[in-house]
Amino acid sequence: MNYPWSKDIDWKLQSKDKRVYIMRDHNWSFAAWEVSKIENRIQEGSLVVHVDSHFDDVPDGLVVRSLFETKSKEDIMKVSRSYDRSLGQVPESNLMHIDNFIWASIGRGTIEEVIFVSSDKLELNVLSDVREEYAHCLPENCKYSSKLFPNTEEFLNSYDGEKFCRVHR
């Protein structure tokens, strides 16, 4: 079956109330978070619950070209654009990718906590290790933290809706 989004790396849509974003490639999550911050729909130091088969926590997102100079929605969209892997393109090393968008938003102070729900067997990057190489890219008062749940069942058993809202305000 051929879906309209399947061959378009820029495919994304947003609900009318601007609270739900659906996109083909993960790098557009960065755009959704950063535009939401500009529009005062989320605050600095927000929480992300990332449910995926892999972590997408590559810290080179902190050195994406124009990451810290970007202020407008238009510029955020430009920074968020990635490359088409299906065409065999070799990306520049300082582009947003489908696996480094989380650290880009950590660097901008938008995201401060991530709950990973993933069966990925790799190790999560921790702030102390990332700080060694990328200290100049992190906010001075960066308090990034993460939690890992190996599956949705364990995550859902750890939080009910009321407790989740109370703990993560």
Coordinates of N, CA, C and O in Angstrom, one line a residue:
M1 N 0.8 -1.2 0.0 CA 0.0 0.0 0.0 C 0.9 1.3 0.0 O 1.9 1.3 0.7
N2 N 0.5 2.3 -0.7 CA 1.3 3.5 -0.8 C 0.6 4.6 -0.1 O -0.5 5.1 -0.5
Y3 N 1.1 5.0 1.0 CA 0.6 6.1 1.8 C 1.2 7.4 1.4 O 2.4 7.4 1.1
P4 N 0.5 8.5 1.5 CA 1.1 9.8 1.1 C 2.3 10.2 1.9 O 3.2 10.9 1.4
W5 N 2.4 9.8 3.1 CA 3.6 10.1 4.0 C 4.8 9.2 3.8 O 5.9 9.6 4.2
S6 N 4.6 8.1 3.2 CA 5.7 7.1 3.1 C 6.9 7.5 2.4 O 8.0 7.0 2.7
K7 N 6.8 8.4 1.4 CA 8.0 8.8 0.6 C 8.3 10.3 0.9 O 9.2 10.8 0.2
D8 N 7.7 10.9 1.8 CA 7.9 12.3 2.0 C 8.5 12.5 3.4 O 7.8 12.5 4.4
I9 N 9.8 12.8 3.5 CA 10.5 13.0 4.8 C 10.0 14.2 5.6 O 10.2 14.3 6.8
D10 N 9.3 15.1 4.9 CA 8.8 16.3 5.5 C 7.3 16.2 5.9 O 6.7 17.2 6.4
W11 N 6.7 15.0 5.7 CA 5.3 14.9 6.0 C 5.0 15.0 7.5 O 5.7 14.4 8.3
K12 N 4.1 15.8 7.8 CA 3.7 16.0 9.2 C 2.3 16.7 9.2 O 1.9 17.3 8.2
L13 N 1.6 16.5 10.3 CA 0.3 17.2 10.4 C 0.1 17.5 11.9 O 0.7 16.9 12.8
Q14 N -0.8 18.5 12.1 CA -1.1 19.0 13.5 C -2.6 19.0 13.7 O -3.3 19.5 12.7
S15 N -3.1 18.6 14.8 CA -4.5 18.7 15.1 C -5.0 20.1 15.2 O -4.2 21.0 15.4
K16 N -6.3 20.4 15.0 CA -6.8 21.7 15.0 C -6.5 22.4 16.3 O -6.3 23.6 16.3
D17 N -6.5 21.7 17.4 CA -6.3 22.3 18.7 C -4.8 22.5 19.0 O -4.4 22.9 20.1
K18 N -3.9 22.0 18.1 CA -2.5 22.2 18.1 C -1.9 21.4 19.3 O -0.8 21.8 19.8
R19 N -2.5 20.3 19.7 CA -1.9 19.6 20.8 C -1.4 18.2 20.4 O -0.7 17.6 21.2
V20 N -1.8 17.8 19.2 CA -1.3 16.5 18.7 C -0.6 16.7 17.4 O -1.1 17.4 16.5
Y21 N 0.6 16.1 17.3 CA 1.4 16.2 16.1 C 1.7 14.8 15.7 O 2.0 13.9 16.5
I22 N 1.6 14.6 14.4 CA 1.9 13.3 13.8 C 2.9 13.5 12.7 O 2.7 14.4 11.8
M23 N 4.0 12.8 12.7 CA 5.0 13.0 11.7 C 5.6 11.7 11.3 O 5.6 10.7 12.0
R24 N 6.2 11.7 10.1 CA 6.8 10.5 9.6 C 8.2 10.3 10.3 O 8.5 9.2 10.7
D25 N 9.0 11.3 10.4 CA 10.3 11.2 10.9 C 10.4 12.0 12.2 O 9.9 13.1 12.4
H26 N 11.1 11.4 13.2 CA 11.2 11.8 14.6 C 11.8 13.2 14.7 O 11.5 13.9 15.7
N27 N 12.6 13.7 13.8 CA 13.3 15.0 13.9 C 12.2 16.1 14.0 O 12.5 17.2 14.6
W28 N 11.0 15.9 13.5 CA 10.0 16.9 13.5 C 9.4 17.0 15.0 O 8.7 18.0 15.3
S29 N 9.7 16.1 15.8 CA 9.3 16.3 17.3 C 10.0 17.5 17.8 O 9.4 18.2 18.6
F30 N 11.3 17.7 17.5 CA 12.0 18.9 17.9 C 11.2 20.1 17.5 O 11.0 21.0 18.3
A31 N 10.8 20.2 16.3 CA 10.0 21.4 15.8 C 8.7 21.5 16.6 O 8.4 22.6 17.0
A32 N 8.0 20.4 16.9 CA 6.7 20.5 17.6 C 7.0 21.1 19.0 O 6.2 22.0 19.5
W33 N 8.0 20.6 19.7 CA 8.3 21.1 21.0 C 8.7 22.5 21.0 O 8.3 23.3 21.9
E34 N 9.6 22.9 20.1 CA 10.2 24.2 20.1 C 9.1 25.3 19.7 O 9.0 26.4 20.3
V35 N 8.3 24.9 18.7 CA 7.2 25.8 18.3 C 6.2 26.0 19.5 O 5.7 27.0 19.8
S36 N 5.9 24.9 20.1 CA 5.0 24.9 21.3 C 5.5 25.8 22.4 O 4.8 26.5 23.1
K37 N 6.8 25.8 22.6 CA 7.4 26.7 23.6 C 7.3 28.1 23.2 O 6.9 29.0 24.0
I38 N 7.5 28.4 21.9 CA 7.4 29.8 21.4 C 5.9 30.3 21.6 O 5.7 31.4 22.0
E39 N 5.0 29.4 21.4 CA 3.6 29.7 21.5 C 3.0 29.6 22.9 O 1.8 29.6 23.2
N40 N 3.9 29.4 23.9 CA 3.6 29.3 25.3 C 2.6 28.1 25.6 O 1.8 28.2 26.6
R41 N 2.7 27.1 24.9 CA 1.9 25.9 25.1 C 2.6 24.9 26.0 O 2.0 24.0 26.6
I42 N 3.9 25.0 26.0 CA 4.7 24.2 27.0 C 5.8 25.2 27.5 O 6.1 26.2 27.0
Q43 N 6.3 24.8 28.7 CA 7.3 25.6 29.3 C 8.7 25.0 29.2 O 8.9 23.8 28.8
E44 N 9.7 25.8 29.5 CA 11.1 25.3 29.6 C 11.1 24.2 30.6 O 10.3 24.2 31.6
G45 N 12.0 23.2 30.4 CA 12.2 22.2 31.4 C 11.0 21.1 31.4 O 10.7 20.5 32.4
S46 N 10.4 20.9 30.2 CA 9.3 20.0 30.1 C 9.7 18.5 30.1 O 10.9 18.2 30.0
L47 N 8.8 17.7 30.3 CA 8.9 16.3 30.3 C 8.5 15.7 29.0 O 7.4 16.1 28.4
V48 N 9.2 14.7 28.5 CA 8.8 13.9 27.3 C 8.8 12.5 27.7 O 9.6 12.0 28.4
V49 N 7.7 11.8 27.3 CA 7.6 10.4 27.4 C 7.9 9.8 26.0 O 7.1 10.1 25.1
H50 N 9.0 9.2 25.8 CA 9.4 8.7 24.5 C 9.2 7.2 24.4 O 9.9 6.4 25.1
V51 N 8.3 6.8 23.6 CA 8.0 5.3 23.4 C 8.4 4.9 22.1 O 7.9 5.4 21.0
D52 N 9.4 4.1 22.0 CA 10.0 3.7 20.7 C 10.9 2.4 21.0 O 11.2 2.1 22.1
S53 N 11.2 1.8 19.9 CA 12.0 0.6 20.0 C 13.5 0.9 20.3 O 14.3 0.1 20.7
H54 N 13.9 2.2 20.0 CA 15.2 2.6 20.4 C 15.2 4.0 21.0 O 14.2 4.7 21.0
F55 N 16.2 4.4 21.7 CA 16.2 5.5 22.5 C 16.2 6.9 21.8 O 15.7 7.8 22.3
D56 N 16.8 7.0 20.6 CA 17.0 8.2 19.9 C 17.6 9.3 20.8 O 17.2 10.4 20.9
D57 N 18.7 8.9 21.5 CA 19.3 9.9 22.5 C 20.7 10.1 22.1 O 21.6 10.0 23.0
V58 N 21.0 10.4 20.9 CA 22.3 10.7 20.4 C 22.7 12.2 20.7 O 22.0 13.1 20.3
P59 N 23.7 12.4 21.5 CA 24.0 13.8 22.0 C 24.5 14.7 20.9 O 24.6 15.9 21.2
D60 N 24.9 14.2 19.7 CA 25.3 15.2 18.7 C 24.2 16.1 18.3 O 24.5 17.1 17.5
G61 N 23.0 15.9 18.8 CA 22.0 16.9 18.5 C 22.3 18.2 19.1 O 21.7 19.3 18.7
L62 N 23.2 18.3 20.1 CA 23.6 19.5 20.7 C 24.5 20.4 19.7 O 24.7 21.6 20.0
V63 N 25.0 19.8 18.6 CA 25.8 20.6 17.7 C 25.1 20.8 16.3 O 25.8 21.0 15.4
V64 N 23.8 20.6 16.3 CA 23.1 20.9 15.1 C 23.3 22.3 14.6 O 23.2 23.2 15.5
R65 N 23.6 22.5 13.4 CA 23.8 23.8 12.8 C 22.6 24.8 13.1 O 21.5 24.4 13.0
S66 N 22.9 26.0 13.6 CA 22.0 27.0 14.0 C 21.1 26.7 15.1 O 20.1 27.5 15.3
L67 N 21.3 25.7 15.9 CA 20.4 25.3 17.0 C 20.2 26.4 18.0 O 19.0 26.6 18.3
F68 N 21.2 27.1 18.4 CA 21.0 28.0 19.5 C 20.7 29.4 19.0 O 20.2 30.3 19.7
E69 N 20.9 29.7 17.7 CA 20.5 31.0 17.1 C 19.1 31.1 16.7 O 18.5 32.2 16.5
T70 N 18.5 29.9 16.6 CA 17.1 29.8 16.0 C 16.1 30.4 17.0 O 16.0 30.0 18.2
K71 N 15.3 31.4 16.5 CA 14.3 32.0 17.4 C 12.9 31.9 16.8 O 11.9 31.8 17.5
S72 N 12.7 32.0 15.5 CA 11.4 32.0 14.9 C 10.9 30.6 14.5 O 11.7 29.7 14.4
K73 N 9.6 30.5 14.3 CA 9.0 29.2 13.9 C 9.6 28.8 12.5 O 9.9 27.6 12.3
E74 N 9.8 29.7 11.6 CA 10.4 29.4 10.3 C 11.8 28.8 10.4 O 12.1 27.8 9.8
D75 N 12.6 29.4 11.3 CA 13.9 29.0 11.5 C 14.0 27.6 12.2 O 14.8 26.7 11.9
I76 N 13.0 27.4 13.1 CA 12.9 26.1 13.8 C 12.6 25.0 12.7 O 13.2 23.9 12.7
M77 N 11.8 25.3 11.8 CA 11.4 24.3 10.8 C 12.6 24.0 9.9 O 12.9 22.9 9.5
K78 N 13.4 25.0 9.6 CA 14.7 24.8 8.8 C 15.7 23.9 9.6 O 16.3 23.0 9.0
V79 N 15.9 24.2 10.8 CA 16.8 23.4 11.7 C 16.3 22.0 11.8 O 17.1 21.1 11.8
S80 N 15.0 21.8 11.9 CA 14.5 20.5 12.1 C 14.6 19.6 10.8 O 14.6 18.3 11.0
R81 N 14.7 20.2 9.7 CA 14.7 19.4 8.4 C 15.9 18.5 8.4 O 17.0 18.9 8.7
S82 N 15.7 17.2 8.0 CA 16.8 16.2 8.0 C 17.2 15.9 6.5 O 17.1 16.8 5.7
Y83 N 17.4 14.7 6.3 CA 17.8 14.2 4.9 C 17.1 12.9 4.7 O 16.6 12.3 5.6
D84 N 17.0 12.6 3.4 CA 16.3 11.4 3.0 C 17.2 10.2 2.9 O 18.0 10.0 2.0
R85 N 17.1 9.4 4.0 CA 18.0 8.2 4.0 C 17.7 7.2 2.9 O 18.6 6.5 2.5
S86 N 16.4 7.2 2.4 CA 16.1 6.2 1.4 C 16.8 6.5 0.1 O 16.9 5.6 -0.8
L87 N 17.3 7.7 -0.1 CA 18.0 8.0 -1.3 C 19.5 7.8 -1.2 O 20.2 8.1 -2.2
G88 N 19.9 7.3 -0.1 CA 21.3 7.0 0.1 C 22.2 8.2 0.3 O 23.4 8.2 0.2
Q89 N 21.5 9.3 0.7 CA 22.2 10.6 0.9 C 23.1 10.4 2.1 O 22.8 9.7 3.1
V90 N 24.3 11.0 2.1 CA 25.2 11.1 3.2 C 25.0 12.4 3.9 O 25.3 13.5 3.2
P91 N 24.5 12.4 5.1 CA 24.2 13.7 5.7 C 25.5 14.4 6.2 O 26.5 13.8 6.5
E92 N 25.3 15.8 6.3 CA 26.3 16.5 7.0 C 26.2 16.1 8.5 O 25.2 15.8 9.0
S93 N 27.3 16.2 9.2 CA 27.3 15.8 10.6 C 26.6 16.7 11.5 O 26.3 16.3 12.6
N94 N 26.3 17.9 11.1 CA 25.7 18.9 12.0 C 24.2 19.1 11.7 O 23.7 20.2 11.9
L95 N 23.6 18.1 11.1 CA 22.1 18.2 10.8 C 21.3 17.5 11.9 O 21.8 16.6 12.6
M96 N 20.1 17.9 12.0 CA 19.1 17.2 12.8 C 18.8 15.8 12.2 O 18.7 15.7 10.9
H97 N 18.8 14.8 13.0 CA 18.6 13.5 12.5 C 17.4 12.9 13.2 O 16.9 13.5 14.2
I98 N 17.0 11.7 12.8 CA 15.9 11.0 13.5 C 16.3 10.4 14.9 O 15.4 9.9 15.6
D99 N 17.5 10.6 15.3 CA 17.9 10.0 16.5 C 18.6 11.0 17.5 O 19.0 10.6 18.6
N100 N 18.7 12.3 17.1 CA 19.4 13.2 17.9 C 18.6 14.4 18.3 O 19.1 15.4 18.9
F101 N 17.3 14.4 18.0 CA 16.4 15.5 18.3 C 16.1 15.8 19.8 O 15.9 16.9 20.2
I102 N 16.2 14.7 20.6 CA 15.9 14.9 22.0 C 17.0 15.8 22.7 O 16.7 16.8 23.4
W103 N 18.3 15.5 22.4 CA 19.4 16.3 23.0 C 19.4 17.7 22.5 O 19.8 18.6 23.2
A104 N 18.9 17.9 21.2 CA 18.8 19.3 20.7 C 17.9 20.1 21.6 O 18.2 21.2 22.0
S105 N 16.7 19.5 22.0 CA 15.8 20.3 22.9 C 16.3 20.3 24.3 O 15.9 21.3 25.0
I106 N 17.1 19.4 24.7 CA 17.7 19.5 26.1 C 18.7 20.7 26.1 O 18.7 21.5 27.0
G107 N 19.4 20.8 25.0 CA 20.4 21.9 24.9 C 19.7 23.3 24.9 O 20.3 24.2 25.4
R108 N 18.5 23.3 24.3 CA 17.8 24.6 24.3 C 17.0 24.8 25.6 O 16.3 25.9 25.7
G109 N 17.0 23.9 26.5 CA 16.3 24.0 27.8 C 14.9 23.7 27.7 O 14.1 23.8 28.7
T110 N 14.4 23.3 26.6 CA 13.0 22.9 26.4 C 12.6 21.7 27.1 O 11.6 21.6 27.8
I111 N 13.5 20.7 27.0 CA 13.2 19.4 27.6 C 14.2 19.2 28.8 O 15.4 19.5 28.6
E112 N 13.8 18.8 29.9 CA 14.6 18.5 31.0 C 14.6 17.1 31.6 O 15.5 16.7 32.2
E113 N 13.5 16.5 31.3 CA 13.3 15.1 31.8 C 12.7 14.2 30.7 O 11.8 14.7 29.9
V114 N 13.2 13.0 30.5 CA 12.7 12.1 29.5 C 12.4 10.8 30.2 O 13.3 10.2 30.9
I115 N 11.2 10.3 30.0 CA 10.9 8.9 30.4 C 10.9 8.1 29.1 O 10.2 8.3 28.1
F116 N 11.9 7.1 29.0 CA 12.0 6.2 27.9 C 11.2 5.0 28.2 O 11.4 4.3 29.2
V117 N 10.4 4.6 27.2 CA 9.7 3.3 27.3 C 10.2 2.6 26.0 O 9.8 2.9 24.9
S118 N 11.2 1.7 26.3 CA 11.9 1.0 25.2 C 12.6 -0.3 25.6 O 13.0 -0.4 26.7
S119 N 12.6 -1.2 24.7 CA 13.3 -2.4 24.9 C 14.7 -2.4 24.3 O 15.4 -3.4 24.3
D120 N 15.2 -1.2 24.0 CA 16.5 -1.0 23.4 C 17.6 -1.6 24.4 O 17.4 -1.4 25.6
K121 N 18.6 -2.3 23.9 CA 19.6 -2.9 24.8 C 20.8 -2.0 25.0 O 21.7 -2.3 25.8
L122 N 20.9 -0.9 24.3 CA 22.0 0.0 24.5 C 21.9 0.8 25.8 O 20.8 0.7 26.5
E123 N 22.9 1.5 26.2 CA 22.9 2.3 27.4 C 22.3 3.7 27.1 O 22.7 4.2 26.1
L124 N 21.5 4.2 28.0 CA 21.1 5.6 27.8 C 22.3 6.5 28.1 O 23.1 6.2 29.0
N125 N 22.3 7.6 27.4 CA 23.3 8.7 27.7 C 22.9 9.4 29.0 O 21.8 9.8 29.1
V126 N 23.9 9.6 29.9 CA 23.6 10.3 31.1 C 24.3 11.7 31.1 O 25.3 11.8 30.4
L127 N 23.7 12.6 31.8 CA 24.2 14.0 31.7 C 25.7 14.1 32.0 O 26.4 14.8 31.3
S128 N 26.2 13.4 33.0 CA 27.6 13.5 33.4 C 28.5 13.1 32.2 O 29.5 13.8 32.0
D129 N 28.1 12.1 31.5 CA 29.0 11.7 30.3 C 28.9 12.7 29.2 O 29.9 13.0 28.5
V130 N 27.7 13.1 28.9 CA 27.5 14.1 27.8 C 28.1 15.4 28.1 O 28.7 16.0 27.2
R131 N 28.1 15.8 29.4 CA 28.7 17.1 29.8 C 30.2 17.1 29.5 O 30.8 18.1 29.2
E132 N 30.9 15.9 29.6 CA 32.3 15.9 29.3 C 32.6 16.4 27.9 O 33.6 17.1 27.7
E133 N 31.9 16.0 26.9 CA 32.1 16.4 25.5 C 31.4 17.7 25.1 O 31.9 18.4 24.3
Y134 N 30.2 17.9 25.6 CA 29.3 18.9 25.1 C 29.0 20.0 26.2 O 27.9 20.6 26.0
A135 N 29.8 20.2 27.1 CA 29.5 21.1 28.2 C 29.1 22.5 27.7 O 28.2 23.2 28.2
H136 N 29.8 23.0 26.6 CA 29.6 24.3 26.1 C 28.2 24.4 25.4 O 27.8 25.5 25.1
C137 N 27.5 23.3 25.2 CA 26.2 23.3 24.5 C 25.1 23.1 25.4 O 23.9 23.2 25.0
L138 N 25.3 22.9 26.7 CA 24.3 22.6 27.7 C 24.0 23.9 28.5 O 24.9 24.7 28.8
P139 N 22.7 24.1 28.9 CA 22.4 25.2 29.7 C 23.2 25.1 31.0 O 23.5 24.0 31.5
E140 N 23.6 26.2 31.6 CA 24.4 26.2 32.8 C 23.8 25.4 33.9 O 24.4 24.7 34.6
N141 N 22.5 25.6 34.1 CA 21.7 24.9 35.1 C 21.1 23.6 34.7 O 20.0 23.3 35.2
C142 N 21.6 23.0 33.7 CA 21.0 21.8 33.1 C 20.8 20.7 34.2 O 21.8 20.3 34.8
K143 N 19.6 20.2 34.3 CA 19.3 19.2 35.3 C 18.7 18.0 34.7 O 17.8 17.3 35.2
Y144 N 19.1 17.7 33.4 CA 18.5 16.6 32.7 C 18.5 15.3 33.5 O 19.5 15.0 34.1
S145 N 17.4 14.6 33.4 CA 17.3 13.3 34.1 C 16.4 12.4 33.2 O 15.6 12.9 32.4
S146 N 16.6 11.1 33.3 CA 15.8 10.2 32.6 C 15.5 9.0 33.4 O 16.1 8.7 34.4
K147 N 14.4 8.3 33.0 CA 14.0 7.1 33.6 C 13.8 6.1 32.4 O 13.4 6.5 31.3
L148 N 13.9 4.8 32.7 CA 13.7 3.8 31.6 C 12.8 2.8 32.1 O 12.9 2.2 33.2
F149 N 11.8 2.5 31.2 CA 10.9 1.4 31.4 C 11.0 0.5 30.2 O 11.0 0.9 29.1
P150 N 11.2 -0.8 30.4 CA 11.5 -1.7 29.3 C 10.3 -2.0 28.4 O 10.4 -2.5 27.3
N151 N 9.1 -1.7 28.9 CA 7.9 -1.9 28.1 C 6.7 -1.0 28.6 O 6.8 -0.5 29.7
T152 N 5.7 -0.9 27.8 CA 4.6 0.0 28.2 C 3.8 -0.6 29.5 O 3.3 0.2 30.2
E153 N 3.8 -1.8 29.6 CA 3.1 -2.4 30.8 C 3.8 -1.9 32.1 O 3.1 -1.4 33.0
E154 N 5.1 -2.0 32.2 CA 5.8 -1.5 33.4 C 5.6 0.0 33.6 O 5.4 0.5 34.7
F155 N 5.6 0.8 32.5 CA 5.4 2.2 32.6 C 4.0 2.5 33.1 O 3.8 3.2 34.0
L156 N 3.0 1.9 32.5 CA 1.6 2.1 32.9 C 1.3 1.6 34.3 O 0.5 2.2 35.1
N157 N 2.0 0.6 34.8 CA 1.9 0.1 36.1 C 2.5 1.0 37.1 O 2.2 1.0 38.3
S158 N 3.5 1.8 36.7 CA 4.2 2.8 37.6 C 3.4 4.1 37.8 O 3.6 4.8 38.7
Y159 N 2.6 4.4 36.8 CA 1.9 5.7 36.9 C 0.4 5.6 36.5 O 0.1 5.0 35.5
D160 N -0.5 6.1 37.4 CA -1.8 6.2 36.9 C -1.9 7.7 36.5 O -1.0 8.5 36.8
G161 N -3.0 8.1 35.8 CA -3.1 9.5 35.3 C -2.9 10.5 36.4 O -2.2 11.5 36.2
E162 N -3.6 10.3 37.5 CA -3.6 11.3 38.6 C -2.2 11.4 39.2 O -1.6 12.5 39.4
K163 N -1.5 10.3 39.5 CA -0.2 10.3 40.0 C 0.8 10.9 39.0 O 1.7 11.7 39.4
F164 N 0.7 10.6 37.8 CA 1.6 11.1 36.8 C 1.5 12.6 36.7 O 2.5 13.3 36.7
C165 N 0.3 13.2 36.7 CA 0.2 14.7 36.7 C 0.7 15.3 38.0 O 1.3 16.4 38.0
R166 N 0.5 14.6 39.1 CA 1.0 15.2 40.4 C 2.5 15.2 40.5 O 3.2 16.1 40.9
V167 N 3.2 14.1 40.0 CA 4.6 13.9 40.1 C 5.3 14.8 39.1 O 6.4 15.3 39.3
H168 N 4.7 15.0 37.9 CA 5.4 15.6 36.8 C 4.8 17.0 36.5 O 4.4 17.2 35.4
R169 N 4.7 17.8 37.4 CA 4.2 19.2 37.2 C 5.4 20.2 37.2 O 6.3 20.0 37.8

